[in-house]
Every structure is written in C-alpha cells, then in structure tokens.
Amino acid sequence: MINAVTGQLVYVNAQSVTVLCYGIEYELQISSQTATKLSNLQGSDRNNVRILAWLQHREDGMTLFGFCDEDERRLFLELIKVNGIGAKQAMKILSGVRVSDFISALDKSDVNFLSKIPGLGAKTSQKIILALRDTLVFTQQSSLPQAVASGSSRKYEDVVNALVEMGYDKRHVLDCIAKLLEENSEQLNGKSQSYVEELIFRKALVSLS
C-alpha cells in the first residue's frame, strides 16, 4: 500500500499534482481544495511536500489519489463506501466543499446544503446522510481531546462501541468520554488501560442515562 508520496512539487493544477520522488515522478489525482493549498506553497516548501495517498487498482489500470491531510482522505474513503459513489465522484465532492463544512452539514442532516455540492443531488445526499452520519467524527468537529478524537488513536474504541451498541448516540458518547477523561485526569494518571476503560465506562453510563 502507498500511504504517502514525499518529494519535490513539480506541477499542480486543479485536478492533479506531480511529485518527484527519488528520480520517479508520481501523478496523483487531487481535489481542488488540495490543489489550492499546494499551489500556495512557496520556495523551499515546494521541495519537500508530503501528500497522503490511496491507490485504486482496477483491471483497466491504476490511479493514485492524493490528499492534503488525513481528514480529507478519511472522508474520501467513507464516501466511496456509499453505494453508487465511485472514486472520481468522491473527489469531485471534495473539490466542491471543505471537509469541515461537509461534516457540519452531515451532522445537521442538511440535505439542502449537501445537494448543492457538485456531484451530489437530493437523493444521493440523503443516501450519504443515512450511511455516514454516525460514522464520521472528526477532530475539528468536536472539543474532544486528541487522544479520543484523532483517527490515529483507538484507545477507547472498545468503550465507545460498547456504549453505542447499548443505544447511545456515538457523538454524545465521544463527548461524554472526553469530558470524563478531563475531569478525572489526576485519578487516571498512571493507571492501566483496563482500569481506565472500566472506570470511564461506569461513569459514562451514569452521565448518559
């Protein structure tokens, strides 16, 4: 798997970027949002860019997609799981809206906002809301500590899943756990993972009830 491409920025337009990496030039398909960020790089910053990647391998060829950050890539990967949305359409959606605005609209089930994004209509927007509303929880959408909100951390995933399976809303669960971790930070300091999970789970049950 190609996780990222790091090297010198050779060329960038609204839909693709070329990066020189150890004598090999890689072309990645990107959103216009990512294109704008890359185009604004100056001087030495253009000599050492890092673009997160996802490789699509099909019978008729391979396509490398690039992303400016993990949130954009994660949204892309969730979008292509939705029935009827392919990689190209997902990239078109990312070109038409900032990730934070998309997640905000998703949170509010704002079909009207989503349907105005190029590549989407009312029916597809409704389908996305049903499929992703309780799936996408991003750091910038919450006051969660990095340990809970970051996609790179799964420390409390078992607690979250257990509470969600009991019928609690995932976003409320995450907010609750975040507050409990802050409020009990001294008590939890130096404790084992199992101790922390057990305590947080019991306190979350009380808080969410």
Short mmCIF file of C-alpha atoms in Angstrom, two decimals:
data_model
loop_
_atom_site.label_atom_id
_atom_site.label_comp_id
_atom_site.label_asym_id
_atom_site.label_seq_id
_atom_site.Cartn_x
_atom_site.Cartn_y
_atom_site.Cartn_z
CA MET A 1 0.00 0.00 0.00
CA ILE A 2 1.20 3.52 -0.81
CA ASN A 3 0.44 5.65 2.25
CA ALA A 4 2.00 8.89 1.04
CA VAL A 5 4.26 10.41 -1.59
CA THR A 6 7.01 12.74 -0.37
CA GLY A 7 9.24 14.78 -2.64
CA GLN A 8 9.55 17.86 -4.83
CA LEU A 9 6.43 19.52 -6.20
CA VAL A 10 6.84 19.51 -9.98
CA TYR A 11 3.43 20.54 -11.27
CA VAL A 12 -0.04 21.13 -9.92
CA ASN A 13 -3.38 22.02 -11.48
CA ALA A 14 -6.99 21.87 -10.31
CA GLN A 15 -7.21 18.08 -10.66
CA SER A 16 -3.74 16.59 -10.35
CA VAL A 17 -0.27 17.02 -8.91
CA THR A 18 3.10 15.65 -9.97
CA VAL A 19 5.73 14.93 -7.32
CA LEU A 20 9.37 13.98 -7.97
CA CYS A 21 10.46 11.28 -5.53
CA TYR A 22 13.90 9.65 -5.86
CA GLY A 23 14.02 10.15 -9.62
CA ILE A 24 10.45 8.97 -10.23
CA GLU A 25 7.60 11.36 -10.94
CA TYR A 26 4.26 10.35 -9.42
CA GLU A 27 1.00 11.81 -10.66
CA LEU A 28 -1.85 11.94 -8.15
CA GLN A 29 -5.46 12.92 -8.70
CA ILE A 30 -6.44 15.56 -6.16
CA SER A 31 -9.33 17.81 -5.17
CA SER A 32 -9.32 21.50 -6.00
CA GLN A 33 -9.11 22.15 -2.24
CA THR A 34 -5.80 20.29 -2.08
CA ALA A 35 -4.67 21.91 -5.33
CA THR A 36 -5.16 25.37 -3.86
CA LYS A 37 -3.10 24.52 -0.77
CA LEU A 38 -0.28 23.07 -2.86
CA SER A 39 -0.31 25.98 -5.31
CA ASN A 40 0.16 28.41 -2.44
CA LEU A 41 3.41 26.76 -1.32
CA GLN A 42 6.49 28.88 -1.88
CA GLY A 43 10.25 28.38 -2.03
CA SER A 44 11.70 25.51 -0.04
CA ASP A 45 8.24 24.30 0.96
CA ARG A 46 7.76 23.11 -2.63
CA ASN A 47 10.87 20.94 -2.40
CA ASN A 48 9.59 18.71 0.37
CA VAL A 49 5.86 18.12 0.13
CA ARG A 50 4.06 15.13 1.62
CA ILE A 51 0.78 14.06 0.04
CA LEU A 52 -1.27 11.29 1.58
CA ALA A 53 -2.33 8.72 -0.98
CA TRP A 54 -4.78 5.98 -1.88
CA LEU A 55 -4.19 3.61 -4.79
CA GLN A 56 -7.12 2.41 -6.88
CA HIS A 57 -6.27 -0.82 -8.71
CA ARG A 58 -8.66 -1.88 -11.45
CA GLU A 59 -8.41 -4.19 -14.45
CA ASP A 60 -8.01 -1.24 -16.82
CA GLY A 61 -5.27 0.45 -14.82
CA MET A 62 -4.17 2.05 -11.57
CA THR A 63 -4.93 5.55 -10.31
CA LEU A 64 -3.23 7.27 -7.40
CA PHE A 65 -5.35 9.73 -5.44
CA GLY A 66 -3.78 12.37 -3.21
CA PHE A 67 -4.98 14.26 -0.14
CA CYS A 68 -3.75 17.25 1.82
CA ASP A 69 -4.49 15.70 5.22
CA GLU A 70 -5.91 12.66 6.96
CA ASP A 71 -9.40 14.13 7.34
CA GLU A 72 -9.76 14.62 3.59
CA ARG A 73 -8.55 11.09 2.90
CA ARG A 74 -10.84 9.62 5.53
CA LEU A 75 -13.87 11.43 4.11
CA PHE A 76 -12.94 10.18 0.64
CA LEU A 77 -12.65 6.58 1.86
CA GLU A 78 -16.02 6.77 3.60
CA LEU A 79 -17.69 8.33 0.57
CA ILE A 80 -16.62 5.54 -1.77
CA LYS A 81 -18.23 3.03 0.61
CA VAL A 82 -21.61 4.61 -0.12
CA ASN A 83 -23.45 2.64 -2.79
CA GLY A 84 -23.26 4.41 -6.15
CA ILE A 85 -20.34 6.74 -5.34
CA GLY A 86 -17.05 5.98 -7.04
CA ALA A 87 -13.59 7.45 -6.53
CA LYS A 88 -13.95 10.13 -9.21
CA GLN A 89 -17.29 11.31 -7.87
CA ALA A 90 -15.93 11.34 -4.33
CA MET A 91 -13.04 13.53 -5.48
CA LYS A 92 -15.48 15.84 -7.24
CA ILE A 93 -17.42 16.17 -3.98
CA LEU A 94 -14.21 17.01 -2.09
CA SER A 95 -13.46 19.67 -4.69
CA GLY A 96 -16.77 21.38 -4.04
CA VAL A 97 -16.70 21.72 -0.26
CA ARG A 98 -14.37 21.93 2.72
CA VAL A 99 -14.27 18.82 4.87
CA SER A 100 -15.34 20.76 7.97
CA ASP A 101 -18.38 22.21 6.15
CA PHE A 102 -19.34 18.79 4.81
CA ILE A 103 -19.19 17.20 8.26
CA SER A 104 -21.16 20.09 9.75
CA ALA A 105 -23.91 19.62 7.14
CA LEU A 106 -23.84 15.88 7.73
CA ASP A 107 -24.22 16.46 11.46
CA LYS A 108 -27.32 18.58 10.85
CA SER A 109 -28.73 16.28 8.16
CA ASP A 110 -28.70 19.35 5.90
CA VAL A 111 -29.83 17.82 2.60
CA ASN A 112 -30.26 21.26 1.04
CA PHE A 113 -26.60 22.19 1.63
CA LEU A 114 -25.22 18.84 0.53
CA SER A 115 -27.35 18.69 -2.63
CA LYS A 116 -25.75 21.93 -3.85
CA ILE A 117 -22.29 20.37 -3.88
CA PRO A 118 -21.18 19.48 -7.43
CA GLY A 119 -21.61 15.74 -7.96
CA LEU A 120 -24.46 15.45 -5.49
CA GLY A 121 -28.23 15.68 -5.68
CA ALA A 122 -31.00 15.39 -3.12
CA LYS A 123 -31.31 11.60 -3.35
CA THR A 124 -27.57 10.98 -3.13
CA SER A 125 -27.28 13.47 -0.26
CA GLN A 126 -29.95 11.62 1.68
CA LYS A 127 -28.16 8.34 1.00
CA ILE A 128 -24.87 9.80 2.31
CA ILE A 129 -26.54 11.11 5.45
CA LEU A 130 -28.06 7.73 6.21
CA ALA A 131 -24.78 5.94 5.58
CA LEU A 132 -22.28 8.29 7.23
CA ARG A 133 -23.95 10.48 9.82
CA ASP A 134 -22.95 8.30 12.77
CA THR A 135 -19.68 7.19 11.22
CA LEU A 136 -17.70 10.37 10.65
CA VAL A 137 -16.50 12.10 13.80
CA PHE A 138 -13.59 14.43 13.08
CA THR A 139 -11.31 16.34 15.41
CA GLN A 140 -12.33 19.76 14.15
CA GLN A 141 -15.96 18.96 14.76
CA SER A 142 -15.59 18.36 18.44
CA SER A 143 -13.99 19.53 21.64
CA LEU A 144 -12.62 16.05 22.19
CA PRO A 145 -9.06 15.63 23.42
CA GLN A 146 -6.71 14.45 20.72
CA ALA A 147 -6.45 11.00 22.35
CA VAL A 148 -10.15 10.41 21.73
CA ALA A 149 -10.84 12.39 18.58
CA SER A 150 -7.81 11.60 16.48
CA GLY A 151 -8.25 8.95 13.82
CA SER A 152 -4.80 7.63 14.75
CA SER A 153 -5.89 6.79 18.30
CA ARG A 154 -8.15 3.82 19.09
CA LYS A 155 -7.51 3.70 22.83
CA TYR A 156 -11.16 3.95 23.82
CA GLU A 157 -12.75 2.27 20.83
CA ASP A 158 -13.99 -0.71 22.86
CA VAL A 159 -15.73 1.57 25.36
CA VAL A 160 -17.27 3.67 22.60
CA ASN A 161 -18.53 0.63 20.70
CA ALA A 162 -19.99 -0.94 23.84
CA LEU A 163 -21.96 2.21 24.65
CA VAL A 164 -23.11 2.69 21.07
CA GLU A 165 -24.34 -0.91 20.97
CA MET A 166 -26.39 -0.12 24.06
CA GLY A 167 -28.23 2.52 22.04
CA TYR A 168 -26.38 5.72 22.90
CA ASP A 169 -25.56 8.23 20.14
CA LYS A 170 -21.93 7.96 19.09
CA ARG A 171 -21.27 11.69 19.15
CA HIS A 172 -22.75 12.02 22.63
CA VAL A 173 -20.67 9.07 23.75
CA LEU A 174 -17.44 10.62 22.44
CA ASP A 175 -18.19 13.98 24.04
CA CYS A 176 -19.02 12.28 27.32
CA ILE A 177 -15.81 10.23 27.35
CA ALA A 178 -13.76 13.32 26.54
CA LYS A 179 -15.22 15.24 29.47
CA LEU A 180 -14.76 12.32 31.83
CA LEU A 181 -11.12 11.92 30.85
CA GLU A 182 -10.51 15.60 31.55
CA GLU A 183 -12.43 15.65 34.83
CA ASN A 184 -10.71 12.51 36.13
CA SER A 185 -7.25 13.08 34.68
CA GLU A 186 -5.49 13.08 38.07
CA GLN A 187 -7.22 9.91 39.23
CA LEU A 188 -6.47 8.15 35.95
CA ASN A 189 -2.85 9.24 35.70
CA GLY A 190 -0.57 6.22 35.69
CA LYS A 191 -3.41 3.72 35.76
CA SER A 192 -3.62 0.72 33.45
CA GLN A 193 -5.67 0.78 30.27
CA SER A 194 -8.14 -1.75 31.68
CA TYR A 195 -8.65 0.31 34.84
CA VAL A 196 -9.27 3.49 32.85
CA GLU A 197 -11.72 1.79 30.49
CA GLU A 198 -13.70 0.22 33.34
CA LEU A 199 -13.94 3.48 35.27
CA ILE A 200 -14.83 5.57 32.21
CA PHE A 201 -17.44 3.03 31.12
CA ARG A 202 -19.19 3.09 34.53
CA LYS A 203 -19.12 6.87 34.77
CA ALA A 204 -20.30 7.23 31.16
CA LEU A 205 -23.32 5.03 31.88
CA VAL A 206 -24.31 7.34 34.73
CA SER A 207 -23.67 10.50 32.75
CA LEU A 208 -25.52 9.37 29.61
CA SER A 209 -28.56 8.00 31.47
#
